[in-house]
mmCIF file of C-alpha atoms in Angstrom:
data_model
loop_
_atom_site.group_PDB
_atom_site.id
_atom_site.type_symbol
_atom_site.label_atom_id
_atom_site.label_comp_id
_atom_site.label_asym_id
_atom_site.label_seq_id
_atom_site.Cartn_x
_atom_site.Cartn_y
_atom_site.Cartn_z
ATOM 1 C CA MET A 1 -26.326 1.527 11.319
ATOM 2 C CA ALA A 2 -23.309 -0.735 11.953
ATOM 3 C CA PRO A 3 -20.052 1.093 12.721
ATOM 4 C CA THR A 4 -17.715 1.498 9.773
ATOM 5 C CA THR A 5 -14.858 -1.024 9.837
ATOM 6 C CA LEU A 6 -11.469 0.673 9.805
ATOM 7 C CA THR A 7 -7.867 -0.492 9.457
ATOM 8 C CA ALA A 8 -4.578 1.115 10.437
ATOM 9 C CA LEU A 9 -0.996 0.516 9.343
ATOM 10 C CA ALA A 10 1.987 1.690 11.367
ATOM 11 C CA LEU A 11 5.187 2.363 9.445
ATOM 12 C CA THR A 12 7.941 2.471 12.032
ATOM 13 C CA CYS A 13 11.177 4.069 10.915
ATOM 14 C CA SER A 14 13.608 2.776 13.509
ATOM 15 C CA LEU A 15 17.209 2.356 12.401
ATOM 16 C CA LYS A 16 17.292 -0.991 14.234
ATOM 17 C CA PRO A 17 16.397 -4.061 12.156
ATOM 18 C CA SER A 18 14.280 -6.766 13.761
ATOM 19 C CA PRO A 19 14.416 -8.466 16.183
ATOM 20 C CA ALA A 20 16.226 -5.681 18.073
ATOM 21 C CA PRO A 21 13.941 -3.967 20.611
ATOM 22 C CA SER A 22 12.681 -0.610 19.336
ATOM 23 C CA SER A 23 11.274 2.360 21.228
ATOM 24 C CA THR A 24 9.667 3.504 17.978
ATOM 25 C CA ASP A 25 7.842 0.192 17.640
ATOM 26 C CA LYS A 26 6.739 0.390 21.270
ATOM 27 C CA LEU A 27 5.089 3.797 20.889
ATOM 28 C CA ALA A 28 3.541 2.844 17.533
ATOM 29 C CA ARG A 29 2.066 -0.332 19.035
ATOM 30 C CA GLN A 30 0.622 1.691 21.900
ATOM 31 C CA VAL A 31 -1.099 3.921 19.359
ATOM 32 C CA LEU A 32 -2.413 0.834 17.525
ATOM 33 C CA ASP A 33 -3.714 -0.533 20.837
ATOM 34 C CA GLU A 34 -5.601 2.701 21.472
ATOM 35 C CA LEU A 35 -7.027 2.589 17.939
ATOM 36 C CA ALA A 36 -8.146 -0.999 18.560
ATOM 37 C CA ALA A 37 -10.303 0.322 21.392
ATOM 38 C CA HIS A 38 -12.222 2.202 18.669
ATOM 39 C CA GLY A 39 -12.667 -0.889 16.508
ATOM 40 C CA VAL A 40 -9.658 -0.223 14.273
ATOM 41 C CA ALA A 41 -7.686 -3.317 13.231
ATOM 42 C CA GLY A 42 -3.982 -2.481 13.067
ATOM 43 C CA ASP A 43 -0.701 -3.897 11.818
ATOM 44 C CA LEU A 44 2.921 -2.735 11.887
ATOM 45 C CA ILE A 45 5.805 -2.746 9.407
ATOM 46 C CA ARG A 46 9.348 -1.929 10.506
ATOM 47 C CA VAL A 47 10.554 -0.311 7.293
ATOM 48 C CA VAL A 48 14.271 -0.968 7.823
ATOM 49 C CA ASP A 49 13.558 -4.715 7.523
ATOM 50 C CA HIS A 50 12.700 -4.154 3.849
ATOM 51 C CA ASP A 51 14.705 -3.064 0.811
ATOM 52 C CA VAL A 52 13.125 0.340 0.207
ATOM 53 C CA ARG A 53 15.179 1.930 -2.558
ATOM 54 C CA PRO A 54 15.965 5.648 -2.704
ATOM 55 C CA GLY A 55 13.894 7.622 -5.180
ATOM 56 C CA VAL A 56 10.594 9.391 -5.723
ATOM 57 C CA GLU A 57 8.810 6.856 -7.930
ATOM 58 C CA LYS A 58 6.210 4.356 -6.732
ATOM 59 C CA ASP A 59 8.411 1.527 -8.050
ATOM 60 C CA MET A 60 12.184 1.863 -8.329
ATOM 61 C CA GLY A 61 12.658 -1.418 -10.172
ATOM 62 C CA GLU A 62 13.806 -4.949 -9.459
ATOM 63 C CA GLY A 63 14.314 -5.689 -5.779
ATOM 64 C CA ASP A 64 12.469 -2.607 -4.543
ATOM 65 C CA GLU A 65 10.087 -3.619 -1.748
ATOM 66 C CA TRP A 66 8.307 -0.272 -1.489
ATOM 67 C CA PRO A 67 5.500 -1.252 -3.924
ATOM 68 C CA VAL A 68 4.285 -3.966 -1.514
ATOM 69 C CA ILE A 69 4.422 -1.554 1.431
ATOM 70 C CA ARG A 70 2.688 1.113 -0.657
ATOM 71 C CA ASP A 71 -0.185 -1.270 -1.416
ATOM 72 C CA ARG A 72 -0.688 -1.799 2.291
ATOM 73 C CA VAL A 73 -0.557 1.952 2.993
ATOM 74 C CA LEU A 74 -3.241 2.566 0.380
ATOM 75 C CA ALA A 75 -5.377 -0.282 1.719
ATOM 76 C CA ALA A 76 -5.416 1.195 5.232
ATOM 77 C CA ASP A 77 -7.674 3.973 6.485
ATOM 78 C CA ILE A 78 -5.170 5.320 9.016
ATOM 79 C CA LEU A 79 -1.396 5.628 8.665
ATOM 80 C CA VAL A 80 0.639 5.733 11.872
ATOM 81 C CA PHE A 81 3.977 7.252 10.889
ATOM 82 C CA ALA A 82 6.510 6.643 13.654
ATOM 83 C CA THR A 83 10.133 7.775 13.825
ATOM 84 C CA PRO A 84 12.941 8.132 16.323
ATOM 85 C CA THR A 85 14.741 11.430 16.781
ATOM 86 C CA TRP A 86 18.279 11.637 15.434
ATOM 87 C CA VAL A 87 20.220 14.904 15.907
ATOM 88 C CA GLY A 88 16.910 16.734 16.098
ATOM 89 C CA HIS A 89 15.478 15.259 12.901
ATOM 90 C CA PRO A 90 13.426 12.236 11.791
ATOM 91 C CA SER A 91 15.476 9.153 10.971
ATOM 92 C CA SER A 92 16.925 8.626 7.503
ATOM 93 C CA VAL A 93 14.435 5.782 7.091
ATOM 94 C CA ALA A 94 11.549 8.166 7.774
ATOM 95 C CA GLN A 95 12.950 10.644 5.270
ATOM 96 C CA ARG A 96 13.146 7.914 2.650
ATOM 97 C CA VAL A 97 9.515 6.945 3.246
ATOM 98 C CA MET A 98 8.444 10.569 2.812
ATOM 99 C CA GLU A 99 10.443 10.747 -0.412
ATOM 100 C CA ARG A 100 8.759 7.613 -1.745
ATOM 101 C CA LEU A 101 5.335 8.956 -0.807
ATOM 102 C CA ASP A 102 6.042 11.915 -3.096
ATOM 103 C CA ALA A 103 5.069 9.640 -5.997
ATOM 104 C CA GLU A 104 1.451 9.809 -4.795
ATOM 105 C CA LEU A 105 1.217 13.328 -6.192
ATOM 106 C CA SER A 106 1.036 11.725 -9.655
ATOM 107 C CA GLU A 107 -1.540 9.041 -8.794
ATOM 108 C CA THR A 108 -5.251 9.901 -8.988
ATOM 109 C CA ASP A 109 -8.603 8.142 -9.142
ATOM 110 C CA ASP A 110 -11.134 8.466 -11.969
ATOM 111 C CA GLU A 111 -12.331 11.800 -10.569
ATOM 112 C CA GLY A 112 -8.887 13.343 -10.239
ATOM 113 C CA ARG A 113 -8.426 12.855 -6.480
ATOM 114 C CA LEU A 114 -5.150 11.642 -5.030
ATOM 115 C CA LEU A 115 -5.379 8.019 -3.900
ATOM 116 C CA THR A 116 -4.460 9.166 -0.381
ATOM 117 C CA TYR A 117 -7.492 11.442 -0.135
ATOM 118 C CA GLY A 118 -9.843 10.239 2.563
ATOM 119 C CA LYS A 119 -6.998 8.608 4.504
ATOM 120 C CA VAL A 120 -5.875 9.839 7.915
ATOM 121 C CA ALA A 121 -2.264 10.117 9.083
ATOM 122 C CA VAL A 122 -0.901 10.540 12.600
ATOM 123 C CA VAL A 123 2.704 10.873 13.776
ATOM 124 C CA ALA A 124 4.551 9.318 16.729
ATOM 125 C CA VAL A 125 8.080 10.384 17.744
ATOM 126 C CA VAL A 126 10.472 9.065 20.393
ATOM 127 C CA GLY A 127 13.927 10.187 21.398
ATOM 128 C CA ASN A 128 16.324 10.880 24.242
ATOM 129 C CA GLU A 129 16.929 14.342 22.821
ATOM 130 C CA ASP A 130 14.742 17.324 21.950
ATOM 131 C CA GLY A 131 13.144 17.894 18.557
ATOM 132 C CA ALA A 132 9.782 16.111 18.629
ATOM 133 C CA HIS A 133 7.657 19.192 17.925
ATOM 134 C CA LYS A 134 9.727 20.123 14.874
ATOM 135 C CA ILE A 135 9.715 16.523 13.592
ATOM 136 C CA ILE A 136 5.946 16.229 13.989
ATOM 137 C CA ALA A 137 5.454 19.543 12.176
ATOM 138 C CA ASP A 138 7.688 18.467 9.285
ATOM 139 C CA CYS A 139 5.981 15.080 8.995
ATOM 140 C CA PHE A 140 2.518 16.634 9.143
ATOM 141 C CA GLN A 141 3.427 18.944 6.275
ATOM 142 C CA ALA A 142 4.880 16.146 4.146
ATOM 143 C CA LEU A 143 1.968 13.772 4.766
ATOM 144 C CA ASN A 144 -0.598 16.487 4.112
ATOM 145 C CA ASP A 145 1.211 17.527 0.918
ATOM 146 C CA VAL A 146 0.746 14.027 -0.509
ATOM 147 C CA GLY A 147 -2.948 13.882 0.372
ATOM 148 C CA PHE A 148 -3.350 12.542 3.911
ATOM 149 C CA THR A 149 -5.676 14.285 6.351
ATOM 150 C CA ILE A 150 -4.325 15.156 9.810
ATOM 151 C CA PRO A 151 -6.759 14.969 12.755
ATOM 152 C CA ALA A 152 -6.840 17.310 15.726
ATOM 153 C CA SER A 153 -4.152 16.305 18.248
ATOM 154 C CA GLY A 154 -2.691 13.979 15.628
ATOM 155 C CA GLY A 155 0.815 13.771 17.079
ATOM 156 C CA THR A 156 2.242 11.992 20.107
ATOM 157 C CA TYR A 157 5.785 11.844 21.419
ATOM 158 C CA TRP A 158 8.158 11.046 24.243
ATOM 159 C CA ASN A 159 11.412 12.894 24.869
ATOM 160 C CA ASN A 160 13.714 11.984 27.712
ATOM 161 C CA GLU A 161 15.314 14.611 29.900
ATOM 162 C CA ALA A 162 18.065 16.362 27.969
ATOM 163 C CA MET A 163 21.461 14.650 27.909
ATOM 164 C CA THR A 164 20.128 11.610 29.774
ATOM 165 C CA PRO A 165 20.694 8.390 27.793
ATOM 166 C CA LYS A 166 17.491 6.452 28.462
ATOM 167 C CA ASP A 167 15.162 4.964 25.860
ATOM 168 C CA TYR A 168 11.386 4.668 25.840
ATOM 169 C CA ILE A 169 11.557 0.868 25.861
ATOM 170 C CA GLU A 170 13.374 1.085 29.190
ATOM 171 C CA LEU A 171 10.489 2.789 30.989
ATOM 172 C CA GLU A 172 8.655 0.601 33.499
ATOM 173 C CA ARG A 173 5.384 2.409 32.812
ATOM 174 C CA THR A 174 4.081 4.779 30.184
ATOM 175 C CA PRO A 175 4.069 8.376 31.475
ATOM 176 C CA ASP A 176 0.525 9.653 32.022
ATOM 177 C CA PRO A 177 0.874 12.566 29.549
ATOM 178 C CA VAL A 178 1.968 10.157 26.784
ATOM 179 C CA ALA A 179 -0.815 7.687 27.567
ATOM 180 C CA SER A 180 -3.478 10.404 27.553
ATOM 181 C CA THR A 181 -2.112 11.890 24.319
ATOM 182 C CA ASN A 182 -2.151 8.454 22.654
ATOM 183 C CA LYS A 183 -5.770 8.034 23.723
ATOM 184 C CA LYS A 184 -6.792 11.441 22.384
ATOM 185 C CA LEU A 185 -4.935 10.857 19.103
ATOM 186 C CA ALA A 186 -6.664 7.503 18.570
ATOM 187 C CA ASN A 187 -10.099 8.896 19.411
ATOM 188 C CA ASN A 188 -9.786 11.751 16.921
ATOM 189 C CA ALA A 189 -8.115 9.688 14.190
ATOM 190 C CA ALA A 190 -10.768 6.975 14.285
ATOM 191 C CA HIS A 191 -13.575 9.561 14.262
ATOM 192 C CA LEU A 192 -12.098 11.435 11.303
ATOM 193 C CA ALA A 193 -11.354 8.248 9.358
ATOM 194 C CA ARG A 194 -14.965 7.086 9.746
ATOM 195 C CA LEU A 195 -16.281 10.407 8.504
ATOM 196 C CA LEU A 196 -13.976 10.377 5.482
ATOM 197 C CA LYS A 197 -14.760 6.764 4.658
ATOM 198 C CA GLN A 198 -18.470 7.528 4.662
ATOM 199 C CA THR A 199 -18.126 10.820 2.772
ATOM 200 C CA GLN A 200 -15.079 11.152 0.522
ATOM 201 C CA TYR A 201 -13.719 14.544 -0.503
ATOM 202 C CA PRO A 202 -15.554 15.851 -3.575
ATOM 203 C CA PRO A 203 -13.616 16.113 -6.835
ATOM 204 C CA VAL A 204 -12.398 19.584 -7.739
ATOM 205 C CA GLN A 205 -14.673 20.996 -10.407
#
């Protein structure tokens, strides 16, 4: 049997618009590269480059660019949700994305399943301050609430030494613990996504 073709979409929630270099983009692209080693075709959207309106509806009206991003999220098998750390929390852009994803609680298929069922989500966090574990936990909860499935070891992060102003993009090489975590995350995410694509969750009777 031929391997199931999978796709991934990284939503990076940097506060820096393109073309500014972004540590968040760097880590997300590393995750996409690891997924590619498992036959997963990936792409990346830097959310701040788009007019994503505040709100909790799937379409907030004229000028809102979330509907186009949403279509791409729903077309992908794996969502890579990447955010920087700001004062110990995910970025405001990441929070807005989670708020917009809340609309998925009202969207179901013909058998009553959320449209996000059967899709895998992983989280990547960077920052030169502490907080990655808490951010990953909060993002896991939000993504799972709206229907995504979280794989084992589904989070990766890099934190610099406390009170040392250095960014991930400034590193000459990826630290071994980050590289090995990225590899493990990609392995488990691709495996889970293939299983779910072949056998979707059953409808609730």
